Short mmCIF file of C-alpha atoms in Angstrom, two decimals:
data_model
loop_
_atom_site.label_atom_id
_atom_site.label_comp_id
_atom_site.label_asym_id
_atom_site.label_seq_id
_atom_site.Cartn_x
_atom_site.Cartn_y
_atom_site.Cartn_z
CA MET G 1 32.43 -86.34 13.45
CA GLU G 2 30.47 -86.32 16.66
CA ASP G 3 27.73 -84.44 14.87
CA ARG G 4 27.01 -87.37 12.55
CA THR G 5 25.86 -89.61 15.37
CA MET G 6 23.57 -87.04 16.94
CA SER G 7 19.85 -87.50 16.64
CA LYS G 8 17.73 -84.73 15.15
CA LEU G 9 16.48 -83.77 18.58
CA GLN G 10 20.00 -83.53 19.96
CA LEU G 11 20.94 -81.28 17.04
CA ILE G 12 18.15 -78.92 18.01
CA THR G 13 18.71 -78.96 21.76
CA LYS G 14 22.47 -78.55 21.69
CA GLY G 15 22.04 -75.02 20.34
CA LEU G 16 20.01 -74.02 23.39
CA ILE G 17 22.54 -74.72 26.15
CA LYS G 18 25.71 -76.55 25.17
CA GLU G 19 26.50 -74.53 22.07
CA ASN G 20 24.43 -71.46 22.78
CA PRO G 21 25.65 -68.93 20.18
CA THR G 22 25.52 -65.97 22.53
CA PHE G 23 26.60 -67.30 25.91
CA VAL G 24 29.04 -70.05 24.87
CA LEU G 25 30.26 -69.38 21.33
CA ILE G 26 30.03 -65.57 21.81
CA LEU G 27 29.07 -64.87 18.21
CA GLY G 28 26.84 -62.23 16.68
CA MET G 29 27.47 -59.63 19.35
CA CYS G 30 26.30 -56.60 17.35
CA PRO G 31 22.59 -57.47 17.07
CA THR G 32 22.70 -59.00 20.56
CA LEU G 33 23.80 -55.74 22.12
CA ALA G 34 21.95 -53.33 19.88
CA THR G 35 18.45 -54.75 19.56
CA THR G 36 17.81 -55.99 23.10
CA THR G 37 16.42 -52.73 24.44
CA SER G 38 13.23 -54.65 25.25
CA ALA G 39 12.22 -58.30 25.41
CA MET G 40 9.95 -57.93 22.39
CA ASN G 41 12.69 -56.42 20.22
CA GLY G 42 15.15 -59.10 21.29
CA MET G 43 12.68 -61.82 20.42
CA GLY G 44 11.89 -60.21 17.06
CA MET G 45 15.56 -60.05 16.17
CA GLY G 46 16.03 -63.64 17.34
CA PHE G 47 13.23 -64.96 15.15
CA ALA G 48 14.41 -62.91 12.16
CA THR G 49 17.86 -64.49 12.50
CA LEU G 50 16.29 -67.91 13.03
CA PHE G 51 14.41 -67.57 9.74
CA VAL G 52 17.54 -66.71 7.77
CA LEU G 53 19.64 -69.29 9.60
CA VAL G 54 17.34 -72.24 8.86
CA LEU G 55 16.79 -71.36 5.20
CA SER G 56 20.39 -70.45 4.43
CA ASN G 57 21.64 -73.57 6.19
CA MET G 58 19.32 -75.71 4.04
CA ALA G 59 20.21 -73.94 0.80
CA ILE G 60 23.93 -74.02 1.48
CA SER G 61 23.94 -77.66 2.44
CA ALA G 62 22.07 -78.46 -0.79
CA ALA G 63 24.34 -76.29 -2.93
CA ALA G 64 27.67 -77.05 -1.25
CA PRO G 65 28.70 -79.99 -3.49
CA TYR G 66 28.42 -77.76 -6.59
CA ILE G 67 30.30 -74.72 -5.24
CA PRO G 68 34.05 -74.66 -5.94
CA ASP G 69 36.03 -74.47 -2.74
CA LYS G 70 37.82 -71.24 -3.65
CA VAL G 71 34.70 -69.12 -4.04
CA ARG G 72 32.65 -70.71 -1.28
CA ILE G 73 32.64 -67.79 1.17
CA PRO G 74 31.39 -65.18 -1.37
CA SER G 75 28.82 -67.70 -2.62
CA TYR G 76 27.56 -68.33 0.90
CA ILE G 77 27.30 -64.61 1.52
CA VAL G 78 25.21 -64.14 -1.62
CA ILE G 79 22.89 -67.00 -0.62
CA ILE G 80 22.50 -65.49 2.86
CA ALA G 81 21.96 -62.00 1.42
CA ALA G 82 19.19 -63.37 -0.82
CA PHE G 83 17.34 -64.80 2.18
CA VAL G 84 17.84 -61.58 4.12
CA THR G 85 16.24 -59.66 1.25
CA ILE G 86 13.28 -62.07 1.32
CA LEU G 87 13.03 -61.53 5.08
CA GLN G 88 13.06 -57.75 4.57
CA PHE G 89 10.08 -58.03 2.19
CA ILE G 90 8.18 -60.32 4.55
CA MET G 91 8.77 -58.06 7.55
CA GLN G 92 7.88 -54.92 5.62
CA ALA G 93 4.59 -56.54 4.65
CA TYR G 94 3.50 -58.25 7.86
CA THR G 95 5.36 -56.63 10.78
CA PRO G 96 6.14 -53.07 9.62
CA ALA G 97 6.44 -51.75 13.20
CA MET G 98 9.05 -54.35 14.12
CA TYR G 99 10.85 -53.70 10.83
CA GLU G 100 11.06 -50.00 11.71
CA THR G 101 12.36 -50.67 15.21
CA LEU G 102 15.04 -53.16 14.20
CA GLY G 103 15.90 -51.00 11.19
CA LEU G 104 19.51 -51.32 10.17
CA PHE G 105 19.99 -54.61 11.97
CA ILE G 106 17.77 -56.58 9.58
CA PRO G 107 20.05 -56.09 6.53
CA LEU G 108 23.01 -56.59 8.86
CA ILE G 109 21.96 -60.23 9.44
CA VAL G 110 24.01 -60.82 6.26
CA VAL G 111 27.21 -60.16 8.17
CA ASN G 112 26.10 -61.89 11.37
CA CYS G 113 28.94 -64.29 12.17
CA ILE G 114 26.49 -66.92 13.45
CA VAL G 115 24.89 -67.43 10.04
CA LEU G 116 28.13 -67.64 8.09
CA GLY G 117 29.72 -69.61 10.92
CA ARG G 118 27.06 -72.32 10.82
CA ALA G 119 27.29 -72.48 7.01
CA GLU G 120 31.03 -73.00 7.20
CA ALA G 121 31.14 -75.23 10.28
CA PHE G 122 28.07 -77.38 9.78
CA ALA G 123 25.87 -76.92 6.71
CA ASN G 124 28.48 -77.51 4.03
CA LYS G 125 29.26 -81.02 5.24
CA ASN G 126 25.92 -82.30 6.49
CA SER G 127 22.59 -83.27 4.96
CA VAL G 128 19.81 -80.78 4.29
CA ILE G 129 17.59 -82.08 7.10
CA ASP G 130 20.43 -82.10 9.64
CA SER G 131 21.41 -78.58 8.61
CA ALA G 132 17.84 -77.38 9.05
CA CYS G 133 17.77 -78.90 12.56
CA ASP G 134 21.11 -77.32 13.39
CA GLY G 135 19.90 -73.95 12.13
CA LEU G 136 16.71 -74.32 14.16
CA GLY G 137 18.64 -75.22 17.32
CA ILE G 138 21.20 -72.44 17.04
CA GLY G 139 18.47 -69.99 16.02
CA LEU G 140 16.33 -70.91 19.03
CA GLY G 141 19.36 -70.59 21.31
CA PHE G 142 20.01 -67.14 19.89
CA THR G 143 16.35 -66.15 20.26
CA LEU G 144 16.32 -67.39 23.85
CA ALA G 145 19.48 -65.45 24.71
CA LEU G 146 18.22 -62.25 23.11
CA THR G 147 14.82 -62.53 24.78
CA VAL G 148 16.36 -63.08 28.22
CA LEU G 149 18.81 -60.22 27.75
CA GLY G 150 16.05 -57.98 26.43
CA LEU G 151 13.77 -58.94 29.33
CA ILE G 152 16.44 -58.14 31.94
CA ARG G 153 17.25 -54.80 30.33
CA GLU G 154 13.58 -53.94 29.99
CA ILE G 155 12.75 -54.84 33.60
CA ILE G 156 15.64 -52.86 35.06
CA GLY G 157 15.69 -50.11 32.47
CA SER G 158 12.04 -49.21 32.10
CA GLY G 159 10.18 -51.25 34.74
CA SER G 160 8.16 -53.33 32.32
CA ALA G 161 8.21 -56.80 30.79
CA PHE G 162 7.11 -57.49 27.20
CA GLY G 163 5.60 -54.00 27.19
CA PHE G 164 3.52 -54.49 30.35
CA LYS G 165 4.49 -51.85 32.86
CA PHE G 166 4.53 -53.00 36.47
CA ILE G 167 6.54 -50.23 38.09
CA SER G 168 5.27 -46.69 37.83
CA GLY G 169 7.81 -44.09 36.83
CA ASP G 170 11.11 -44.59 35.07
CA GLY G 171 13.54 -47.41 35.60
CA ILE G 172 17.31 -47.17 35.61
CA LEU G 173 17.51 -45.65 32.16
CA VAL G 174 21.16 -46.53 31.60
CA PHE G 175 20.19 -50.19 31.13
CA VAL G 176 18.27 -49.32 28.00
CA LEU G 177 21.22 -47.29 26.72
CA ALA G 178 24.53 -48.58 25.43
CA PRO G 179 26.48 -49.15 28.69
CA GLY G 180 23.67 -51.25 30.14
CA ALA G 181 23.83 -53.60 27.16
CA PHE G 182 27.48 -54.41 27.74
CA LEU G 183 26.99 -54.71 31.50
CA ALA G 184 23.89 -56.92 31.34
CA LEU G 185 25.43 -59.25 28.75
CA GLY G 186 28.69 -59.47 30.71
CA TYR G 187 26.95 -60.51 33.92
CA LEU G 188 24.56 -62.80 32.07
CA ILE G 189 27.49 -64.75 30.57
CA VAL G 190 29.04 -65.05 34.04
CA LEU G 191 25.74 -66.35 35.41
CA PHE G 192 25.40 -68.79 32.51
CA ARG G 193 28.92 -70.11 33.12
CA LYS G 194 28.23 -70.55 36.85
CA LEU G 195 25.00 -72.42 36.22
CA THR G 196 26.34 -74.72 33.53
CA ALA G 197 29.58 -75.45 35.40
CA LYS G 198 27.71 -77.11 38.28
CA LYS G 199 26.15 -79.79 36.10
CA MET O 1 31.58 -25.81 10.11
CA GLU O 2 29.16 -28.53 9.15
CA TYR O 3 32.01 -30.94 8.48
CA ILE O 4 33.42 -30.30 11.95
CA ILE O 5 30.03 -31.12 13.46
CA ILE O 6 29.88 -34.33 11.43
CA ILE O 7 33.36 -35.32 12.56
CA ILE O 8 32.82 -34.65 16.27
CA SER O 9 29.44 -36.29 16.22
CA ALA O 10 30.73 -39.42 14.49
CA ILE O 11 33.85 -39.83 16.59
CA PHE O 12 32.60 -39.01 20.07
CA VAL O 13 28.87 -38.49 20.42
CA ASN O 14 27.60 -41.35 18.26
CA ASN O 15 30.64 -43.55 18.51
CA ILE O 16 30.05 -46.49 16.22
CA LEU O 17 31.23 -49.12 18.69
CA LEU O 18 30.08 -47.77 22.00
CA SER O 19 26.73 -46.28 21.11
CA GLN O 20 25.68 -47.93 17.85
CA PHE O 21 27.14 -51.41 18.44
CA LEU O 22 28.47 -51.88 14.94
CA GLY O 23 31.68 -53.85 14.61
CA CYS O 24 31.52 -55.46 18.03
CA CYS O 25 33.08 -58.73 16.84
CA PRO O 26 36.56 -57.30 16.14
CA PHE O 27 36.08 -54.99 19.12
CA LEU O 28 35.87 -57.99 21.45
CA GLY O 29 37.90 -60.38 19.30
CA VAL O 30 41.14 -58.65 18.40
CA SER O 31 41.46 -56.09 21.18
CA ASN O 32 43.76 -58.20 23.34
CA LYS O 33 46.88 -56.45 22.17
CA LEU O 34 47.45 -52.81 21.38
CA SER O 35 49.43 -53.52 18.21
CA THR O 36 46.73 -55.70 16.63
CA ALA O 37 44.09 -53.13 17.59
CA VAL O 38 46.05 -50.43 15.77
CA GLY O 39 46.42 -52.64 12.68
CA MET O 40 42.73 -53.52 12.66
CA SER O 41 41.68 -49.89 13.09
CA GLY O 42 43.89 -48.83 10.19
CA ALA O 43 42.47 -51.48 7.89
CA VAL O 44 38.88 -50.72 8.91
CA CYS O 45 39.41 -46.99 8.42
CA PHE O 46 40.68 -47.57 4.90
CA VAL O 47 37.94 -49.99 3.88
CA ILE O 48 34.99 -48.10 5.43
CA THR O 49 35.91 -44.86 3.67
CA LEU O 50 36.46 -46.56 0.32
CA ALA O 51 33.40 -48.82 0.62
CA THR O 52 31.11 -45.93 1.51
CA LEU O 53 32.33 -43.94 -1.49
CA VAL O 54 31.69 -46.85 -3.86
CA THR O 55 28.35 -47.93 -2.40
CA TYR O 56 27.11 -44.32 -2.39
CA LEU O 57 27.82 -44.06 -6.11
CA LEU O 58 26.29 -47.50 -6.68
CA GLN O 59 23.12 -46.50 -4.83
CA TYR O 60 22.52 -43.19 -6.62
CA TYR O 61 23.83 -44.00 -10.10
CA VAL O 62 22.79 -47.64 -10.50
CA LEU O 63 20.17 -48.83 -8.02
CA VAL O 64 17.94 -45.74 -7.87
CA PRO O 65 17.79 -45.04 -11.66
CA LEU O 66 17.02 -48.70 -12.33
CA HIS O 67 14.47 -48.86 -9.46
CA ILE O 68 16.10 -51.92 -7.94
CA GLU O 69 16.68 -50.57 -4.44
CA PHE O 70 15.66 -53.94 -3.02
CA MET O 71 18.97 -55.30 -4.33
CA GLN O 72 20.74 -52.98 -1.87
CA THR O 73 21.79 -55.61 0.66
CA ILE O 74 23.06 -58.12 -1.89
CA SER O 75 24.85 -55.62 -4.10
CA PHE O 76 26.46 -53.75 -1.18
CA ILE O 77 27.86 -56.86 0.41
CA LEU O 78 29.20 -58.05 -2.94
CA VAL O 79 30.83 -54.70 -3.60
CA ILE O 80 32.39 -54.70 -0.14
CA ALA O 81 33.68 -58.25 -0.55
CA ALA O 82 35.15 -57.43 -3.95
CA LEU O 83 36.62 -54.19 -2.66
CA VAL O 84 38.33 -55.87 0.27
CA GLN O 85 39.80 -58.42 -2.11
CA MET O 86 40.97 -55.66 -4.45
CA VAL O 87 42.49 -53.60 -1.66
CA GLU O 88 44.37 -56.70 -0.60
CA ILE O 89 45.79 -57.29 -4.09
CA VAL O 90 46.68 -53.62 -4.66
CA LEU O 91 48.32 -53.23 -1.26
CA LYS O 92 50.39 -56.35 -1.84
CA LYS O 93 51.83 -54.82 -5.01
CA VAL O 94 52.07 -51.16 -4.05
CA SER O 95 53.04 -51.19 -0.39
CA PRO O 96 54.23 -54.57 0.86
CA SER O 97 55.07 -53.13 4.27
CA LEU O 98 51.53 -51.81 4.80
CA TYR O 99 50.22 -55.13 3.49
CA GLN O 100 52.33 -56.91 6.07
CA ALA O 101 50.88 -54.70 8.79
CA LEU O 102 47.22 -54.92 7.71
CA GLY O 103 47.35 -58.24 5.85
CA ILE O 104 45.70 -60.64 8.25
CA PHE O 105 42.93 -58.20 9.17
CA LEU O 106 41.73 -57.46 5.67
CA PRO O 107 39.82 -60.70 4.98
CA LEU O 108 38.08 -60.36 8.35
CA ILE O 109 36.70 -56.98 7.38
CA THR O 110 34.22 -58.33 4.83
CA THR O 111 32.11 -59.66 7.67
CA ASN O 112 32.64 -56.63 9.88
CA CYS O 113 29.18 -55.17 10.24
CA ALA O 114 30.59 -51.67 10.68
CA VAL O 115 31.45 -51.54 6.97
CA LEU O 116 28.03 -52.61 5.67
CA GLY O 117 26.41 -50.68 8.51
CA VAL O 118 27.99 -47.35 7.62
CA ALA O 119 27.33 -47.90 3.90
CA LEU O 120 23.64 -48.50 4.68
CA ILE O 121 23.32 -45.66 7.21
CA VAL O 122 24.66 -43.16 4.69
CA VAL O 123 22.07 -43.99 2.04
CA THR O 124 19.06 -44.61 4.28
CA LYS O 125 19.20 -42.28 7.25
CA GLU O 126 18.43 -38.58 7.34
CA PHE O 127 20.87 -36.43 9.27
CA THR O 128 20.23 -33.18 11.01
CA PHE O 129 23.72 -31.70 10.87
CA GLY O 130 23.43 -27.95 10.39
CA GLY O 131 19.68 -27.41 10.47
CA GLU O 132 17.19 -29.17 8.20
CA PRO O 133 17.11 -32.99 8.14
CA HIS O 134 18.60 -34.10 4.84
CA MET O 135 20.29 -37.02 3.13
CA LEU O 136 24.04 -36.71 3.04
CA ASN O 137 25.69 -35.70 -0.22
CA LEU O 138 28.79 -37.44 -1.52
CA ALA O 139 31.40 -35.29 0.25
CA GLU O 140 29.49 -35.41 3.54
CA SER O 141 29.11 -39.17 3.23
CA VAL O 142 32.81 -39.71 2.77
CA VAL O 143 33.65 -37.38 5.66
CA TYR O 144 31.06 -39.14 7.83
CA ALA O 145 32.47 -42.55 6.90
CA PHE O 146 36.02 -41.47 7.60
CA ALA O 147 35.12 -39.87 10.93
CA THR O 148 33.12 -42.92 11.94
CA SER O 149 36.06 -45.18 11.25
CA VAL O 150 38.32 -42.87 13.25
CA GLY O 151 35.80 -43.21 16.07
CA PHE O 152 36.08 -46.98 15.66
CA GLY O 153 39.86 -46.67 15.95
CA VAL O 154 39.70 -44.43 19.02
CA ALA O 155 37.38 -46.79 20.90
CA MET O 156 39.29 -49.86 19.75
CA ILE O 157 42.71 -48.53 20.80
CA LEU O 158 41.46 -47.20 24.15
CA PHE O 159 39.83 -50.55 24.83
CA ALA O 160 42.94 -52.52 23.84
CA GLY O 161 45.00 -50.41 26.22
CA LEU O 162 42.54 -51.16 29.02
CA ARG O 163 42.56 -54.87 28.25
CA GLU O 164 46.35 -55.02 28.27
CA GLN O 165 46.27 -53.62 31.81
CA LEU O 166 43.44 -55.94 32.71
CA ALA O 167 45.45 -59.00 31.67
CA LEU O 168 47.89 -58.27 34.48
CA ASN O 169 45.19 -58.45 37.14
CA LYS O 170 43.67 -61.46 38.79
CA VAL O 171 40.17 -61.97 37.49
CA PRO O 172 37.64 -64.44 39.01
CA LYS O 173 37.36 -67.58 36.88
CA ALA O 174 33.81 -67.06 35.67
CA PHE O 175 34.65 -63.53 34.58
CA GLN O 176 37.73 -64.42 32.56
CA GLY O 177 37.84 -63.53 28.89
CA ILE O 178 34.74 -62.00 27.36
CA PRO O 179 32.62 -61.15 30.46
CA ILE O 180 35.23 -58.89 32.03
CA ALA O 181 35.85 -57.34 28.61
CA LEU O 182 32.14 -56.59 28.29
CA ILE O 183 32.02 -54.99 31.72
CA THR O 184 35.07 -52.89 30.86
CA ALA O 185 33.38 -51.89 27.61
CA SER O 186 30.33 -50.90 29.62
CA ILE O 187 32.36 -48.48 31.71
CA LEU O 188 34.04 -47.12 28.59
CA ALA O 189 30.61 -46.62 27.00
CA LEU O 190 29.49 -44.83 30.16
CA ALA O 191 32.47 -42.50 29.80
CA PHE O 192 31.59 -41.83 26.16
CA MET O 193 28.03 -40.96 27.20
CA GLY O 194 29.57 -37.87 28.71
CA PHE O 195 29.94 -36.54 25.19
CA SER O 196 26.20 -36.68 24.46
CA GLY O 197 24.67 -33.28 24.03
CA LEU O 198 27.96 -31.92 22.76
CA VAL O 199 26.63 -31.50 19.25
#
């Protein structure tokens, strides 16, 4: 009910800190851990999810009154899958290199819990515009989290930031590999909790 | 021989959870207790193997002949959702005790990215098991899917055991819950890195 009284701006900003999907809600862990080997990849994945999130939120909020309650989850998944397919075409055409790098994780946006979670928790009972704002906010929060995580892993793991190398030689390679992803995210959540608890 | 390589590679070297980050949501979500982890692993094992078999046939006997490969994401997720539903109905009738054990986990599996992930890997990625890079054939795909899901189970059960021990210890407030789990997972992933180069 609280959501109803929020302004559009609040809807967008709440996704960044208060309801950050990665650090607070802890959703969508698979792409978060897998694609953040560098800041650029993290940001690419974040924007790809943002795209699907905004459009699917709008479509679902528009279609929700006509979808019978019993089949709503499969219907939402089909709507989301349709937008993911559109995204795949767009990325293949305009950012083929990024599409190659993210690979499997682009089609896997379909089963990202954030997208389905927002559809179920917000879009199906709010207006189209509000849902778009909510999608934008959560999507930006996700992009921010992935970029920060990617940046940290890239700096420690390969001594560069957004592809610009500032340390000669190799970094601590393990941060680019699987264990570093878990470790960096774990400590980042702790840091986030510490910082937000003070306010 | 080739099958043994596939199995070892899928279970240990390229463990789906700890090196490919597929299926992280249940990995972090339902690994609090050993018994639920076992139930989840069993259900996932069953569904991944079945889903890969069906989606493989769908890909090569429907999508490729009709030249509608772009429908991959949508059709796969629909097939998986339908399959999970069917498995649920069949299990309820045939083996009520198994249904009781797996019951609550089955609906969750539709949005487990490991299932869609493995189905997509099998039809898109070239493997180098036993010499030349090649696409997997049907038998290899099913073996790969089964071994992958066993790998999921191994990691899941090990992790649940660790978390049960962890629950007995005093953890700093900011680390409670997910962060300490992530750091534990990091150490587990580090241990699994020891297997790299085995195959």
